Every structure is written in structure tokens, then in C-alpha cells.
Amino acid sequence: MATGRLQNQPAESLRKQLALAVKSIQWSYAIFWSISCRQPGVLEWIDGYYNGDIKTRKTIQAVEPSADQLELQRSEQLRELYESLSAADTSPQAKRPSVALSPEDLTDTEWYFLVCMSFVFITGQGLPGRTLAKNQITWLCNAHQADSKVFPRSLLAKSASIQTVVCFPHLGGVVELGVTEPVVEDRNLIRHIKSAFLDNPYPVISKIPHYVPNTNDKDIVVCGLDDDMIEANFEPLVECEDVKICSPSNSTTGFEDADQQAQNSHMMEGISDEACHVQSWQFMDDEISNCIHDSMNSRDCTPQTYANGEKGVPLSNEETVNHDFKHDLQECNLKKLDHFNFRSDDAHYQGVLSALLKSSHQLILGPYFTNSDQESSFVSWKIERPQFVQKQGAMSQRVLKSVVFEVPRMHGDWKLKSSKGYGKRESIWRPEADEIDNNHVLAERKRREKLNERFMMLGSLVPSNGKLDKVSILDGAIDYLKELERRVEELESVKEAIELEARTKRLQQEATERTSNNYIMNKVGKSRRPVISKRKASNVEEIEAETNYCTLTERSSDDLTVRVINRNALIELKCPWTESVFCEIMEAVSKLNLDSHTVQSSNTDGTLTVKIRAKFKGSKVATPGMIRRALQRVLRKY
Amino acid sequence: MDNPSSAQEPHLRSENSVSHDCPYPIYAMAVSSAASHHNRRRRNIAVGSFVEDPGNRVDIFSFDEETTSLKPIPTLSFEHPYPPTKLMFQPPNPRSAAELLASSGDYLRIWEVRDSSIEPLSTLNNSKTSEFCAPLTSFDWNDLEPRRIGTSSIDTTCTIWDIEKGAVETQLIAHDKEVYDIAWGEAGVFASVSADGSVRIFDLRDKEHSTIIYESPQPDTPLLRLAWNKQDLRYMATILMDSNKVVILDIRSPTMPVAELEKHQASVNAIAWAPQSSRHICSAGDDGQALIWELPTVAGPNGIDPMSMYLAGTEVNQLQWSAALPDWIAIAFSNKLQMLRV
């Protein structure tokens, strides 16, 4: 049947030869391409041997096969899988024959091997085509980076980490070898392979009978392999003569049939003398390789389901064993591959891969959807379903619109920024917002903005406990007002006492504590804090400086106020600026067990102004006097 | 979270669904990709309140597939400034010990979900010029490159973050108007939808160009949400403002949608592709329905009918169909979080 086997070599011996050759140099795979008997001038897959990493081993053998058998069997199983998948693709109704492997059992390299089966090359094109035309060895070192014109499968190779690919003419066809490592060109290697394994027309092993499945003979040939099966293998995609020619761009009506047509167009291409599959892979193949490398973590053989001595159980997708994330990931990756085609007219990979993957997904999903009323919360859709009546005046997509249109604009920071004139961008989005929203929404938003603004003002007036939401602001304001009222009362009485004792008692500590108290008292009733309070505070200082000359004369220029409410402290001070004074202040503050959450400092004309909001860390709370004294100690040094 | 008591819970629960009433309306929602340490059938679900106010919060529930139960985890609850516009757990990552949760709003925030607490890990601000960042409408975590998060903003840009470095990888002016949603397809490829009515695809290796693959029929009808089919990257779905349609796009045939799903009786609010199938999608809308669609091989003359439906009774605002819980669809309507068996 195949011209590639002119020498009348049994197919098994060809595979065996390939196997020995590739194993002797420990490469990943060997493929024999030869002229198709159906399409003269076109190279197609004749046989191949896979020697790379294996992810999941499955078998339908009744008896555990030997290692060699396993290896040959793997190549056979891959071929079967490809057959079954492409059969399912060309005739969707056809039931997929049960095969040992399912798509999720394959490594990336195996995928590469499998997808290669779908390729055909015109003489002079692609790596095998050129090798045959020139009748010389082609050694491609950076296969994964090669230009797609030179090596159409470069992206696939990249996904499978195939780095070196070598083709050489053999028996009127081409032998292709590939490996996942970079290998420098070495003609001797090829010579060695040719002479040792391939050119021997009757290798020793080919004489070994191939129907001895149940022995443990090391050199045994794959079981169940016969010429018929090979025959079947040689019925690739090209078979469909009745396909209609459709351009992929028409395929917008449905889903499955888009693939179908893509596939068909590929076939037509193969038949006519179109070029082989030159892809435009320039679209982000780096990313592909990244993601695929991620998924290549489970390379090593994990013999998973030996049907040891039991009756063989064909594993189809319904019984997917290792349906886990790795599998998902790998499938995703493969999916991704075909997405990269979208700029290219050639939908080859797309056809193959989507066919492979599609048929497997359906099955996973199937059971739930078919008898949806058994377990599912969802019921079958019926036309006579309850008629939905839109509520009068209800805005459609209310929450969704609010989330995308309004919530982003609620953030005060953004408003602050845009009001600062953030430039062109603002003019881009502002008017647009108004177009989108109707008047009601607009008015509502303005009202809310005003409210939020007032809340922010209120929030800045009361000591915050770190929370900025409205309830916390109001709570803070209530507490603060109560506290202030209490203080006013307290201080009113203290003040009377002070006035009485002022001329007789001159106790420093009390006076300093009063400083802060006075400050607070003075502030009550005035809404604006920062400016006024500072002035008031310094007034107080001056008064005290007159009375308490023993403590404050040295530093009469200091402007120091300390306020403690509950566990929060506010410290404001001014002093002449020197390099280290600020650090010392901060150090002193932290020594007092204070955890400063806001610190504002400025240096104008040699005067350092510091404002610290802090919280007491431990259970011990220092009195304003203690804080004051500690800070004064620092300031006195300067 | 002190309700509901276990006494009132049973009537909310059945074999195939479970609900929980929150004390606030909810919008954002995310399903954890990591199973609980204690029970592999248990997963965390994060829910963000929707109160148009600064005071919002995110609560975490533990959902048990086995017993179909939903329990709040009071220790895993935190305050959030304004409603989170989106929540998302990190993609599956066997290496990381504690799971990460991201939220968007004023900034992109990353939280670390520990066994009994949630700690803020970082607040990512994309503005180089100011300490403020244009608010974010949405974001998407790249599941192939888990250090990458893309955010979409009302300032017309999309920002790609490297969250391990806490640095901006790139910022693109993606659209002419506000960007409302973003979705990764590839490690370096994302798409976004905008108020300008277009769906655009970007490739990080070629930042100069973008591909417009769809524009809304009436010019400038904003597109609000976008979902990229992770099982088959040729397909994505988007929804329009004030429209009952789910538009299915094939990136190979730009401008012409491959299908329009029009059986909702009011506007659509949320869409999610099936995590385990390339041909199924769920949509939910103001008509109170969640519909599962199977995209047909050939569209019939009367349009495409959904396969199955669920009636929530009131506007469904949120929908999640996670690869971590492929048999369950999570929906949110008014104050309710509901898990539905598919």
C-alpha cells in the first residue's frame, strides 16, 4: 500500500528499527515520512516511535507487558488515539472507539508527536520536504526558535521543548529524529544510525515472530500489531473526498462546523498543491512557551492503571482517572495553541486540536446536563416560562451600572486628584459619565458627593480612630462632643481654682497640664481647629511663660501642645529646625509607648512644625504632662 | 456575621442548593481555587457588600460540597472602603502556603487569607505622578502567570501588575473611554471592554497595537462585562448596557458575533463560561433568571434557546462558575448568596 515500504520490510521492523535507532542515541522520537500513495509528491506520516517522557501509562493488556513492549505499545497507543480522534472529527456521529489513552494522559512532547501525525509535506517544503528534495541531511538546532517557514512546527516544538530536529533521506522517504536537548550537528551520529540500524535490510530483530504477546522475552514486538492495523493507520485525513470547499471565514454560523470546515479546508489544501502549513506564529509564542513550561511538571512515568492480570478495561473519557488541575492546565495550553492561529488562514492545528479536545469535554459535562432535573437546581428550559414583568420605573442593571459607573467615583481620592486638574484624562471621562447617567442619577450623585464631602470635613475635625466610614465618623463626633462638654465643665471649675491660686501656687507640672486643658477649652465653640488652636495655644504659652518663668523661659519660642483623648494623643509643636531634632522628637514619642499613625512636618524659615497623631500602644497611658515634659527635654537640648 | 442561626438554615438548604442571607446587599463574589486544609470538599467563598457608602466589608464563607452547607467564617472578615468592584482568589498555586485574595476599588488590594485571619498584604497604586490612583472597575488574575494581575480603570487605561514585585509591569491607554472589564486569555494576552463599545485584544509583546474584535451595534453603547472562554480561547462573551443579549464572539471573525443569546426577558448582569466545557455558558439578569446555554453547532431560525434555567425571583447581579467547583454555580441577588448545583 505505501510506497514508503518499497523494500517489503514488514511495518513492524521499520518501527523496530526506528525504535532501536532513537533509543541508541536517547532522543525523544523518530518519524518516518514517505511519499503518500494517495497524493503523489506529498510526504505523509508512515510510522514513528516515541521515546520521550510519558505521563500516564495505561494498558488494556491482560498481562503486564515487558518494558520493551510497553515502549512500542506507547507509540501504537498514540497512533490509535490520533486515529480515533480524527475519526470522530470527520464524522461526528461515529462513536469513538475505546482506546487505552485519552488526551489528558499525554505529555507535551507526546502531543507534539501526535499532532505530527496530521502533517503532510510537499516535496521541497517543511523540514522533511526539503530534506527529500535536496537529498541531504538537515540538522536544525534551535527548532523551537526556528522561523515557521523553515520549520512549520516550530511553535509546537516549542510547546514540547523539542530543541533539535534532524531529517535525513532514507528509503525514498525521510527519517526525522527529535530531542528535547540542544545537540550540535554531528554527521557521524547520522552515519552511525544509518549504518547500524536502518540500512541493514533485515535487522536481527525483525525476524522475531511478532505474535508472542504473553512471554517476557525482551525483544518482543508489540502485541496485537499486524498489517491490518497498519493499514488502518494509513487512512489519514486525506480520505474525505466529498468535502465541500469552504473558506474558514464563512464559518460563523456554528461552532462545531467552524472546526469542521477548517479541517476540511486543510484537507483540500493538502490535496491541491498549496504550501504546507506555514503559520504566523509571531503572535506571542513566548507566552505560550511560558505557560506550557509551567504545565510540564509531571513528566515522569507514573504507571497508573495496570490492569494486572485482570481483564482489560478500556479507559475512555467517561472514566477519566486523573482529572485534576494539571490536566486542565495542559488542555488549556493546547487550547491556547489553536487560538494563536487566528491571524492565520490555515486552521490546521485548530482543526486537529479542537477536535481532540472537544470530544473529550462533552463527555465530562454530559451526565449533569442530560438529566438536569435529578440533581441540578436548574430545570429544563421551556418556552412557556413565567412571564417576567419589569418593575415600573426600575432601572435595568442597577447594581452592575452602579458598580462600574458610580462606585469608582465614590472614592474621595480620585475626586481630589481630578479637582487638582489631572489634565486631559479628566476631560475624557467626565462628560462621558454625564452622558451615560440620566438626570436622576446625576442629581443623586451630586447629593451624595456633597454628603461625602461634608462627612470628610467632619471626619477631619474629630480625632479619628483610623476608620473613615460614615458611622465611625458620626460616632467619633458624638464621643468627641461629649468629651469636650465634660472637659469644659471640668476646666471651668479648675479655672476658677487656678484664678484663686494663681499667684500663690507655682507648680510646674500642673501648669503644663493645664496648658493643654486651656487649649482645649479655648477651642470649644470654634469650628476651625488648626490655625486658631495654634494661636490659642501659643497665647497660653505666653501667659504661662510669664507665670511659670522657671520652666519655660528657656524655650519661650517653643510652641508645644499636647492633647490626650481616650487613647489618642495629638501633639503639635514648633521649634527652631536643626538636623536631628525631628528624629529625637519621634524617638521621644515612641518611648512614651505612642504609636504615631500620622506625622506631618514642615520646615519653613528654619522653624520646624510637627503635628503627630498617635495612639497608645500598651495599657499604660501617659498624661499630657508626661508627654510634654519628655518633649521639652528634647527641645531644651537645642 | 451572627446570622442565620443554624435553626433557620435548613429551610434554605436542599440537596442541590443552599442560600445565605447577608445583612447587606452583595455584589462582588469569588470562589477559592484551593480546597480547605481540613476537608478537600470545602472551599472558601468571598462575598463583598454593596453599600453605596464608604463602609463596606468582605466576608468569607465556607462551602461544603458534601453536605451542601454554607457557613460564615467570622474571623475571616474585613472592612473595605466602598464596595469592592471585584473580588478574586489567586489562581491555583501549590507553592503558596496562604491563599491570596484580591479586591478592586480605589486601589488593587491584595489580602492574605490565613487560617484564622485576613491580613492586608499590599495596596497597589498605579499612578506614578500622584499618590492617588484612578479607581478600578475590575481586574483579572492571570492563571498562567499568577504574579500578573490586570486592572481596568475609568481613566481609560489598563494596568498590568507584577504583584510579587508590587510594581507596574505596564500601563496601556486601552480605550477611548472608561474601561469596564478585563480578561486574560494567555499569559501575555488580555482583552478589555469599555464605554466606547469595543472589545479589544492586547498582546503585551506588542503594546502599540490592539485588535478590535467587536463594536456594539449602536455606537457607544457601553460594554459592561467580558468573559473569555478558558476552554476554547477563540470564544468570548460580552454584555451590553441595557441589553438582554449575551454576545458571543469568535476572535477569528472580528466584528460579526457568532451568536447572540437573547432569551433573557430583561437586561443581563453577569456571564460565566463553564469551566469544564467549551460550549456552555451561564448568564443571569434582571429577569431573575440564571440560564445555561449550550452553543449549538448550527443556529436555528428562532435563535438559540437555553438548555436549562433557574429562577431566583429577583435581579441576579452576580454569577460565578469556578473551575474549583465545576458542579456549582454561585449567584448573588439582593442580600442573598446562593450556591446552585449544575
Short mmCIF file of C-alpha atoms in Angstrom, two decimals, chain A residues 399-575:
data_model
loop_
_atom_site.label_atom_id
_atom_site.label_comp_id
_atom_site.label_asym_id
_atom_site.label_seq_id
_atom_site.Cartn_x
_atom_site.Cartn_y
_atom_site.Cartn_z
CA VAL A 399 -26.23 47.20 40.64
CA LEU A 400 -23.95 46.46 37.73
CA LYS A 401 -24.19 50.02 36.47
CA SER A 402 -23.60 51.35 39.89
CA VAL A 403 -20.51 49.19 40.27
CA VAL A 404 -18.92 50.28 37.03
CA PHE A 405 -20.21 53.84 36.74
CA GLU A 406 -20.62 55.09 40.27
CA VAL A 407 -18.63 53.17 42.79
CA PRO A 408 -15.32 54.14 41.20
CA ARG A 409 -16.30 57.78 41.50
CA MET A 410 -17.20 57.48 45.15
CA HIS A 411 -13.59 57.32 46.13
CA GLY A 412 -12.60 60.63 47.58
CA ASP A 413 -9.03 60.31 46.48
CA TRP A 414 -9.94 60.28 42.87
CA LYS A 415 -12.08 63.40 43.25
CA LEU A 416 -9.23 65.11 44.99
CA LYS A 417 -6.97 64.24 42.16
CA SER A 418 -9.30 65.28 39.43
CA SER A 419 -10.09 68.53 41.11
CA LYS A 420 -6.41 69.24 41.15
CA GLY A 421 -6.68 69.24 37.38
CA TYR A 422 -5.27 65.91 36.48
CA GLY A 423 -5.28 67.15 32.92
CA LYS A 424 -6.68 65.64 29.80
CA ARG A 425 -7.85 62.46 31.29
CA GLU A 426 -10.43 64.09 33.38
CA SER A 427 -11.91 65.82 30.41
CA ILE A 428 -12.14 62.44 28.78
CA TRP A 429 -14.13 60.75 31.41
CA ARG A 430 -16.20 63.46 32.99
CA PRO A 431 -18.52 64.35 30.14
CA GLU A 432 -18.91 60.74 29.28
CA ALA A 433 -20.16 59.98 32.69
CA ASP A 434 -22.85 62.54 32.32
CA GLU A 435 -23.96 61.14 29.02
CA ILE A 436 -24.34 57.74 30.47
CA ASP A 437 -26.25 58.62 33.55
CA ASN A 438 -29.69 60.01 33.44
CA ASN A 439 -30.63 63.13 35.31
CA HIS A 440 -31.88 61.37 38.34
CA VAL A 441 -28.68 59.50 38.74
CA LEU A 442 -26.74 62.68 38.25
CA ALA A 443 -28.67 64.57 40.88
CA GLU A 444 -28.36 61.66 43.23
CA ARG A 445 -24.66 61.51 42.72
CA LYS A 446 -24.23 65.22 43.36
CA ARG A 447 -26.16 64.93 46.56
CA ARG A 448 -24.02 62.02 47.60
CA GLU A 449 -20.85 63.84 46.71
CA LYS A 450 -21.89 66.76 48.86
CA LEU A 451 -22.73 64.47 51.69
CA ASN A 452 -19.44 62.67 51.39
CA GLU A 453 -17.58 65.94 51.30
CA ARG A 454 -19.26 67.11 54.49
CA PHE A 455 -18.53 63.82 56.12
CA MET A 456 -14.91 64.16 55.19
CA MET A 457 -14.86 67.64 56.70
CA LEU A 458 -16.43 66.37 59.86
CA GLY A 459 -14.01 63.50 59.89
CA SER A 460 -11.06 65.83 59.71
CA LEU A 461 -12.38 67.79 62.70
CA VAL A 462 -12.75 64.94 65.12
CA PRO A 463 -9.98 62.65 66.27
CA SER A 464 -10.27 59.55 64.17
CA ASN A 465 -9.66 56.06 65.31
CA GLY A 466 -8.48 55.08 61.88
CA LYS A 467 -11.89 54.31 60.44
CA LEU A 468 -13.24 56.53 57.73
CA ASP A 469 -16.74 55.28 57.19
CA LYS A 470 -19.71 57.44 57.93
CA VAL A 471 -20.86 55.62 61.01
CA SER A 472 -17.42 55.81 62.56
CA ILE A 473 -17.17 59.49 61.75
CA LEU A 474 -20.52 60.18 63.40
CA ASP A 475 -19.63 58.02 66.38
CA GLY A 476 -16.37 59.85 66.67
CA ALA A 477 -18.11 63.19 66.52
CA ILE A 478 -20.58 62.19 69.22
CA ASP A 479 -17.85 60.91 71.51
CA TYR A 480 -15.73 63.91 70.87
CA LEU A 481 -18.52 66.33 71.63
CA LYS A 482 -19.37 64.53 74.87
CA GLU A 483 -15.74 64.56 75.83
CA LEU A 484 -15.45 68.23 75.10
CA GLU A 485 -18.53 69.04 77.15
CA ARG A 486 -17.13 67.12 80.05
CA ARG A 487 -13.85 68.94 79.76
CA VAL A 488 -15.50 72.30 79.57
CA GLU A 489 -17.26 71.62 82.84
CA GLU A 490 -14.16 70.26 84.43
CA LEU A 491 -11.99 73.08 83.29
CA GLU A 492 -14.44 75.74 84.19
CA SER A 493 -14.12 74.62 87.78
CA VAL A 494 -10.38 74.17 87.54
CA LYS A 495 -10.04 77.60 86.05
CA GLU A 496 -11.78 79.18 88.97
CA ALA A 497 -9.43 77.35 91.24
CA ILE A 498 -6.46 78.49 89.20
CA GLU A 499 -7.50 82.05 89.32
CA LEU A 500 -7.65 81.79 93.08
CA GLU A 501 -4.37 80.01 93.45
CA ALA A 502 -2.56 81.57 90.52
CA ARG A 503 -0.49 83.95 92.50
CA THR A 504 0.45 81.56 95.23
CA LYS A 505 0.92 78.18 93.65
CA ARG A 506 3.56 77.69 91.05
CA LEU A 507 3.75 74.06 90.38
CA GLN A 508 5.25 73.32 87.07
CA GLN A 509 3.62 70.03 86.31
CA GLU A 510 0.11 71.17 86.92
CA ALA A 511 0.68 74.24 84.90
CA THR A 512 1.85 72.30 81.96
CA GLU A 513 -1.04 70.03 82.13
CA ARG A 514 -3.31 72.93 82.26
CA THR A 515 -1.74 74.27 79.18
CA SER A 516 -3.30 71.60 77.18
CA ASN A 517 -6.52 71.84 79.05
CA ASN A 518 -6.74 75.51 78.42
CA TYR A 519 -6.09 74.92 74.83
CA ILE A 520 -8.98 72.62 74.52
CA MET A 521 -11.28 74.82 76.42
CA ASN A 522 -10.43 77.77 74.30
CA LYS A 523 -11.10 75.85 71.25
CA VAL A 524 -14.62 74.87 72.11
CA GLY A 525 -17.13 76.66 70.03
CA LYS A 526 -14.73 77.45 67.29
CA SER A 527 -15.11 75.21 64.34
CA ARG A 528 -11.77 75.64 62.63
CA ARG A 529 -9.10 73.89 64.53
CA PRO A 530 -5.67 74.05 63.05
CA VAL A 531 -4.90 77.76 62.71
CA ILE A 532 -6.82 79.01 65.66
CA SER A 533 -5.74 76.33 68.00
CA LYS A 534 -2.13 77.02 67.36
CA ARG A 535 -2.53 80.66 68.04
CA LYS A 536 -4.53 80.00 71.16
CA ALA A 537 -2.01 77.53 72.32
CA SER A 538 0.83 79.93 71.93
CA ASN A 539 -1.13 82.57 73.71
CA VAL A 540 -1.48 80.24 76.56
CA GLU A 541 2.17 79.53 76.44
CA GLU A 542 2.95 83.17 76.67
CA ILE A 543 0.72 83.63 79.62
CA GLU A 544 2.28 80.71 81.28
CA ALA A 545 5.71 81.82 80.36
CA GLU A 546 5.05 84.92 82.41
CA THR A 547 3.81 82.97 85.33
CA ASN A 548 5.95 79.86 85.11
CA TYR A 549 9.20 81.53 84.27
CA CYS A 550 11.21 78.81 85.91
CA THR A 551 10.31 76.23 83.31
CA LEU A 552 9.55 77.91 80.10
CA THR A 553 11.80 80.89 79.91
CA GLU A 554 14.48 78.93 78.19
CA ARG A 555 12.25 77.84 75.44
CA SER A 556 9.68 80.50 75.17
CA SER A 557 9.80 80.24 71.41
CA ASP A 558 8.53 76.68 71.59
CA ASP A 559 5.05 76.18 70.58
CA LEU A 560 4.09 72.88 72.15
CA THR A 561 0.63 71.48 72.69
CA VAL A 562 -0.29 68.05 73.83
CA ARG A 563 -3.76 66.68 73.89
CA VAL A 564 -4.88 63.26 75.00
CA ILE A 565 -8.36 61.91 74.43
CA ASN A 566 -9.02 58.34 75.41
CA ARG A 567 -6.08 56.52 73.93
CA ASN A 568 -5.31 59.01 71.22
CA ALA A 569 -2.77 61.77 71.51
CA LEU A 570 -2.32 64.84 69.36
CA ILE A 571 1.00 66.62 69.60
CA GLU A 572 1.72 69.87 67.86
CA LEU A 573 4.98 71.71 68.24
CA LYS A 574 7.16 74.29 66.66
CA CYS A 575 10.82 74.73 67.26
#
